[in-house]
Tab-separated table of C-alpha atoms in Angstrom:
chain	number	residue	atom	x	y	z
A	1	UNK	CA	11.398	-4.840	2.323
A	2	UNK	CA	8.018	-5.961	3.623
A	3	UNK	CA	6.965	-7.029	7.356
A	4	UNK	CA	3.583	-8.139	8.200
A	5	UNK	CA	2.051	-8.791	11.611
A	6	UNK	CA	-0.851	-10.801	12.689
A	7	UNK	CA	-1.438	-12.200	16.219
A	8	UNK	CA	-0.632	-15.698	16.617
A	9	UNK	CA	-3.774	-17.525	17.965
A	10	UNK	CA	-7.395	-16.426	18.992
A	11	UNK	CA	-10.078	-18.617	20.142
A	12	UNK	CA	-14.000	-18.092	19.703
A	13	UNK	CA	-17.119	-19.220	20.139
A	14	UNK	CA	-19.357	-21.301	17.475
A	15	UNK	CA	-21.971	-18.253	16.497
A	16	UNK	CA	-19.368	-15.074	17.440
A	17	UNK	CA	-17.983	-12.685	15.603
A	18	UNK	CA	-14.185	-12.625	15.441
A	19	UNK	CA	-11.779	-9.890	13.602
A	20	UNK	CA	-8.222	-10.597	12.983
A	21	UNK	CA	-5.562	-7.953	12.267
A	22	UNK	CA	-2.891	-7.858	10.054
A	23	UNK	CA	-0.525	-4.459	10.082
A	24	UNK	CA	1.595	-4.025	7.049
A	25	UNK	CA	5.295	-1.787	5.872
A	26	UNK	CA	5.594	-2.052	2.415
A	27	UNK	CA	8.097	0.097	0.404
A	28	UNK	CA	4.907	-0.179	-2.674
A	29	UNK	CA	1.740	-1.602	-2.000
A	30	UNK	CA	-0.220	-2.941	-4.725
A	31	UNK	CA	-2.961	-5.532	-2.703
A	32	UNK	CA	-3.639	-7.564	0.521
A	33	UNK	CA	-5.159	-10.514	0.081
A	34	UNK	CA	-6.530	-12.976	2.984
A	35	UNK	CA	-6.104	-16.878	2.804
A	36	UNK	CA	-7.304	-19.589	5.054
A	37	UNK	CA	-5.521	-22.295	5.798
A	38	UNK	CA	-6.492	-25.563	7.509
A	39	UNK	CA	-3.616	-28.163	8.955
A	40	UNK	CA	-1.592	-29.994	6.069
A	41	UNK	CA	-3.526	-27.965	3.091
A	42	UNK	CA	-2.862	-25.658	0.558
A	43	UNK	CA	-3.904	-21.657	1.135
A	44	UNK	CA	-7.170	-20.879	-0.352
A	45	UNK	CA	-8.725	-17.588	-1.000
A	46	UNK	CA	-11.011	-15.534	0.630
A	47	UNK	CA	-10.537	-11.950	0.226
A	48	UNK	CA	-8.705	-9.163	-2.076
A	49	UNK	CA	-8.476	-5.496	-1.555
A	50	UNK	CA	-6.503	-3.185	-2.996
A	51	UNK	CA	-8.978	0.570	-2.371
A	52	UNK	CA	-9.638	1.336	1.464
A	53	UNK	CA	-12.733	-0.371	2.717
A	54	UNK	CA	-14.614	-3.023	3.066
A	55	UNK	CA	-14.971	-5.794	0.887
A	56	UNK	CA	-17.904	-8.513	1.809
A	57	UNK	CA	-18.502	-11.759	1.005
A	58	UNK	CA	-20.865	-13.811	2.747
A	59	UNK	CA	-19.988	-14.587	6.270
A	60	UNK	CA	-16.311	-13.227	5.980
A	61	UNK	CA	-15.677	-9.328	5.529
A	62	UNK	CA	-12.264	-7.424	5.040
A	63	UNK	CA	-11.336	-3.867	5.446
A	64	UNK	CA	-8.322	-2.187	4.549
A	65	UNK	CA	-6.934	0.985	5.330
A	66	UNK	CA	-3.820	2.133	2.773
A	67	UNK	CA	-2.641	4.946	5.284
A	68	UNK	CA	-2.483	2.646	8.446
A	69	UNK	CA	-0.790	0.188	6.898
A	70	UNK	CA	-3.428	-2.096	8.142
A	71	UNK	CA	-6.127	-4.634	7.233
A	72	UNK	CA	-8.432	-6.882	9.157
A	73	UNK	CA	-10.519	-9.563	8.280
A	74	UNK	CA	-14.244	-10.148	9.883
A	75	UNK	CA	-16.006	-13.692	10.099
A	76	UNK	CA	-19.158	-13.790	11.325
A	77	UNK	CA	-21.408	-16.726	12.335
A	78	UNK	CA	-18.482	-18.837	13.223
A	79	UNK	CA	-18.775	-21.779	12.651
A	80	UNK	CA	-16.407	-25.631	14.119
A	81	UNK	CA	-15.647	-25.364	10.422
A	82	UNK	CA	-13.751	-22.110	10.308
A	83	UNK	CA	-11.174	-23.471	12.977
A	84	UNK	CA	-8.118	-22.780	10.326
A	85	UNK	CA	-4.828	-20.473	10.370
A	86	UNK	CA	-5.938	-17.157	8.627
A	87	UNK	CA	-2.928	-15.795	6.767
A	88	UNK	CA	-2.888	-11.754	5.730
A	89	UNK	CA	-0.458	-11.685	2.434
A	90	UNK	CA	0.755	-8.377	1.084
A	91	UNK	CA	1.607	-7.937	-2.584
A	92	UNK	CA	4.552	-4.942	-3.481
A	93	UNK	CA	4.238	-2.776	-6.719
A	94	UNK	CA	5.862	-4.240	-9.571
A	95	UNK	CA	6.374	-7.468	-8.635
A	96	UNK	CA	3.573	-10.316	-8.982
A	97	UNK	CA	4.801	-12.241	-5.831
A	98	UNK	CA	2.801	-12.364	-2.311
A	99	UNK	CA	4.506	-12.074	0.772
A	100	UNK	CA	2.473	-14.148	3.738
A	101	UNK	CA	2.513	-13.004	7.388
A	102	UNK	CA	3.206	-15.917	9.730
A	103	UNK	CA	-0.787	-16.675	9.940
A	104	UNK	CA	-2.972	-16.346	13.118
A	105	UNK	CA	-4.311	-19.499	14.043
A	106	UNK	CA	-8.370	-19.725	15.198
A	107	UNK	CA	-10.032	-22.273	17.313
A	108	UNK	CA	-13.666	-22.175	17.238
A	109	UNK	CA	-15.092	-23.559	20.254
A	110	UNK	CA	-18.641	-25.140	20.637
B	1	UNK	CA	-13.639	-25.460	-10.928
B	2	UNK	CA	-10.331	-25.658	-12.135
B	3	UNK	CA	-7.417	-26.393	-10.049
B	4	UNK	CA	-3.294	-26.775	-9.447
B	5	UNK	CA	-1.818	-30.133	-9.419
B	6	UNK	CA	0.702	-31.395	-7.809
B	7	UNK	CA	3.030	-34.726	-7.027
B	8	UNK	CA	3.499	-36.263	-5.416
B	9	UNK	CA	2.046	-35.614	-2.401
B	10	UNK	CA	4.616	-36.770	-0.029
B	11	UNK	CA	8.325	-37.731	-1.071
B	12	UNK	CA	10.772	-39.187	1.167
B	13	UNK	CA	14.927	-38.563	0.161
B	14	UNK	CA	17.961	-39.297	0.958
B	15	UNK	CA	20.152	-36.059	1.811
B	16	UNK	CA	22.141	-35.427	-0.811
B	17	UNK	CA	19.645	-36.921	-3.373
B	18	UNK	CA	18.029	-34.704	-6.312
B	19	UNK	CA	13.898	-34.326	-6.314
B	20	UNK	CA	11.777	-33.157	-8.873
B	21	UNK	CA	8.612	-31.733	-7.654
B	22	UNK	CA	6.420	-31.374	-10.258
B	23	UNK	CA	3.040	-28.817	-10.919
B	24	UNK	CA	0.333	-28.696	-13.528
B	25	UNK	CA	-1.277	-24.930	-13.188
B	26	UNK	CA	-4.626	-23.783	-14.442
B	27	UNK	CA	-4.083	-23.895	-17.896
B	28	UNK	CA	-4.841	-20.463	-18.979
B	29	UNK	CA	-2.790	-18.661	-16.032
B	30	UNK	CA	0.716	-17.050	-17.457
B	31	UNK	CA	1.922	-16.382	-13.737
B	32	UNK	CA	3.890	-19.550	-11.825
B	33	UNK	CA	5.163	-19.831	-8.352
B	34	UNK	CA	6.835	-21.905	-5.610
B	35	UNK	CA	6.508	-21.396	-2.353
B	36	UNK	CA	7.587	-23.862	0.506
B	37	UNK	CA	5.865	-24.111	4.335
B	38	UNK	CA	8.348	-25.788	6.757
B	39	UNK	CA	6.588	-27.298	9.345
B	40	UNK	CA	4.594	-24.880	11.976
B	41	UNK	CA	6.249	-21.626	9.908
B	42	UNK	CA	4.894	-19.267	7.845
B	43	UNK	CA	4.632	-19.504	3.993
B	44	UNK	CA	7.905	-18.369	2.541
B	45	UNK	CA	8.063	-17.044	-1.669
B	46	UNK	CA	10.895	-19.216	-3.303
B	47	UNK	CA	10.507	-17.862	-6.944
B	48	UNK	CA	8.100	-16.914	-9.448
B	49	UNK	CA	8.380	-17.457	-13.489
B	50	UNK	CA	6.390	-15.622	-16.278
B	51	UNK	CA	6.902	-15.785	-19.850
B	52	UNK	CA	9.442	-18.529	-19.792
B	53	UNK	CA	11.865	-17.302	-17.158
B	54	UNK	CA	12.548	-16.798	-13.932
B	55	UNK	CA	10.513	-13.184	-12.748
B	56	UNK	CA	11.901	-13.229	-8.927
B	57	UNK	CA	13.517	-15.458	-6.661
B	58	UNK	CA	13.878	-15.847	-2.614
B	59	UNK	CA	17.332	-15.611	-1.258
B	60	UNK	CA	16.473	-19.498	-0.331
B	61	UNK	CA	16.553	-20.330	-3.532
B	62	UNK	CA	20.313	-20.833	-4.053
B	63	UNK	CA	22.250	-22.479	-6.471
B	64	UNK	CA	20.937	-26.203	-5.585
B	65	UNK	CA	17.215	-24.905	-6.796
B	66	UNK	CA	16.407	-24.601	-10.300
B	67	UNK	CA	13.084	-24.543	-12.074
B	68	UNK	CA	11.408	-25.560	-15.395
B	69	UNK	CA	8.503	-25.002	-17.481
B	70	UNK	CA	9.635	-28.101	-20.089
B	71	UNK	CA	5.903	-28.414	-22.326
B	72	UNK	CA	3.252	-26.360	-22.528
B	73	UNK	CA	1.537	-27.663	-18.628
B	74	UNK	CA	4.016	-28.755	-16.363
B	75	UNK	CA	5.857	-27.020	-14.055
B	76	UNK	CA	8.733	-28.326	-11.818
B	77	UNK	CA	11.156	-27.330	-9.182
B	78	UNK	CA	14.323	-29.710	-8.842
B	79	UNK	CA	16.652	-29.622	-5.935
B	80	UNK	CA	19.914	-30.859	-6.940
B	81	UNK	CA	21.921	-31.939	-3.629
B	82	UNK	CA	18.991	-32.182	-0.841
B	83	UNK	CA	19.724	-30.976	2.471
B	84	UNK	CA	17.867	-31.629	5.843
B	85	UNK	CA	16.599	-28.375	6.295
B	86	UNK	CA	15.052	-28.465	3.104
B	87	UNK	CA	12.034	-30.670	4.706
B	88	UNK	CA	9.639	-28.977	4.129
B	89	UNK	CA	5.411	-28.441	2.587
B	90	UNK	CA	6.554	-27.204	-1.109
B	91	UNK	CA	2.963	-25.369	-2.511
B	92	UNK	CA	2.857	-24.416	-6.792
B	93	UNK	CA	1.051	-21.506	-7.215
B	94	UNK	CA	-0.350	-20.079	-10.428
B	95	UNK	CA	-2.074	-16.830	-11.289
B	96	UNK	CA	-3.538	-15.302	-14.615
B	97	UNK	CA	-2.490	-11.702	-14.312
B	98	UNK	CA	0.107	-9.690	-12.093
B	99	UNK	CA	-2.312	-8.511	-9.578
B	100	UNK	CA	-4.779	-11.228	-9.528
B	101	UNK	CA	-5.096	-13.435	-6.518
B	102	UNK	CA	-2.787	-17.018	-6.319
B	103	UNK	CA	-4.239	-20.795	-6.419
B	104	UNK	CA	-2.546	-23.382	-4.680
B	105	UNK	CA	-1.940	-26.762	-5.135
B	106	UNK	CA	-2.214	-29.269	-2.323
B	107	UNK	CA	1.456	-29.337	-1.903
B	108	UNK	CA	4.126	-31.816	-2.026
B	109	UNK	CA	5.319	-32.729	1.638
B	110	UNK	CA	8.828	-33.379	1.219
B	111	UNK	CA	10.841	-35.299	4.129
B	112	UNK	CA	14.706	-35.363	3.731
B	113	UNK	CA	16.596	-37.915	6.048
């Protein structure tokens, strides 16, 4: 089976830096993606990786590390916009599903 | 940029009623999903279909679920016998390869009473 934990909520300030963690079991990882989320909308994607590092795009970074079981995903420049639930989805070997954590939800604060 | 459709975008049922929820994926994906958000939750996997069948499904999807791929575009989940605690965000997904990343439609917010 698969269990994935992110914290809950954070708060931040318009212009900070925030990094959000998401710890992973997996019986056969194959990819962690990273979705945002705002309030009554679909997922939408921000981030794959699937080799230990960091992957960056723009304002929004994301690092994973295969051996810790654990990922985390950087945004930078924050801005009101980014105020969204940020949800850390695991994918297992030889299936083609993703499994989401329960999301962490960020308010950005002027 | 292309995109998953879905609708409607809010049906309201009686319990016990059947609903069709119905998806148009990106046309060249070969990868098709449900997935269903109930209200403050996380986003839970109901079943995913490739090549004309069913590839994996939830333990929520029981016996009152069923899915269909009946032309060559649409996509659509049925619920036979609704229930209350069915109420829930229902998201389509499609992807074009096994380990690419998922699009998501806008969702269908069904409300069971």
């Amino acid at each position: 089976g698969q269990n994935i934990d992110q914290p809950t909520e954070m708060t931040a300030t318009e212009g900070a830096i925030v990094q959000i963690n998401c710890t992973y079991q997996t019986s056969g990882f194959n990819g962690l993606f990273w979705y945002q989320q705002h309030a009554g909308e679909a997922p939408t994607f921000l981030s794959y990786n699937v080799l230990d590092g960091l992957e960056e795009k723009g304002r929004f970074s994301s690092f994973l590390s295969r051996s810790k079981g654990y990922s985390y995903l950087l945004l930078k420049e924050l801005q009101m916009k980014d105020s969204a639930s940020y949800l850390c989805a695991v994918r297992d070997r030889n299936t083609d599903k993703l499994i989401f954590g329960t999301g962490t939800r960020l308010q950005v604060f002027p | 940029e292309p995109e998953v459709t879905q609708t409607p975008s809010h049906q309201v049922t009686q319990m016990g009623q059947e609903v069709i929820l119905r998806c148009v994926p990106i046309s060249n994906h070969l990868y098709f999903y449900w997935y269903r958000q109930i209200l403050g939750q996380k986003v839970e996997f109901l079943v995913s279909f490739y090549n004309n069948e069913i590839s994996e499904k939830s333990e929520i999807f029981d016996d009152q679920f069923s899915v269909e791929r009946p032309d060559g575009s649409n996509f659509t989940l049925k619920i036979r016998s609704t229930k209350l605690e069915d109420s829930a965000m229902y998201f389509c997904a499609s992807g074009r390869g096994m380990d690419e990343k998922l699009f998501f439609g806008s969702g269908t917010q069904l409300s069971v009473l």
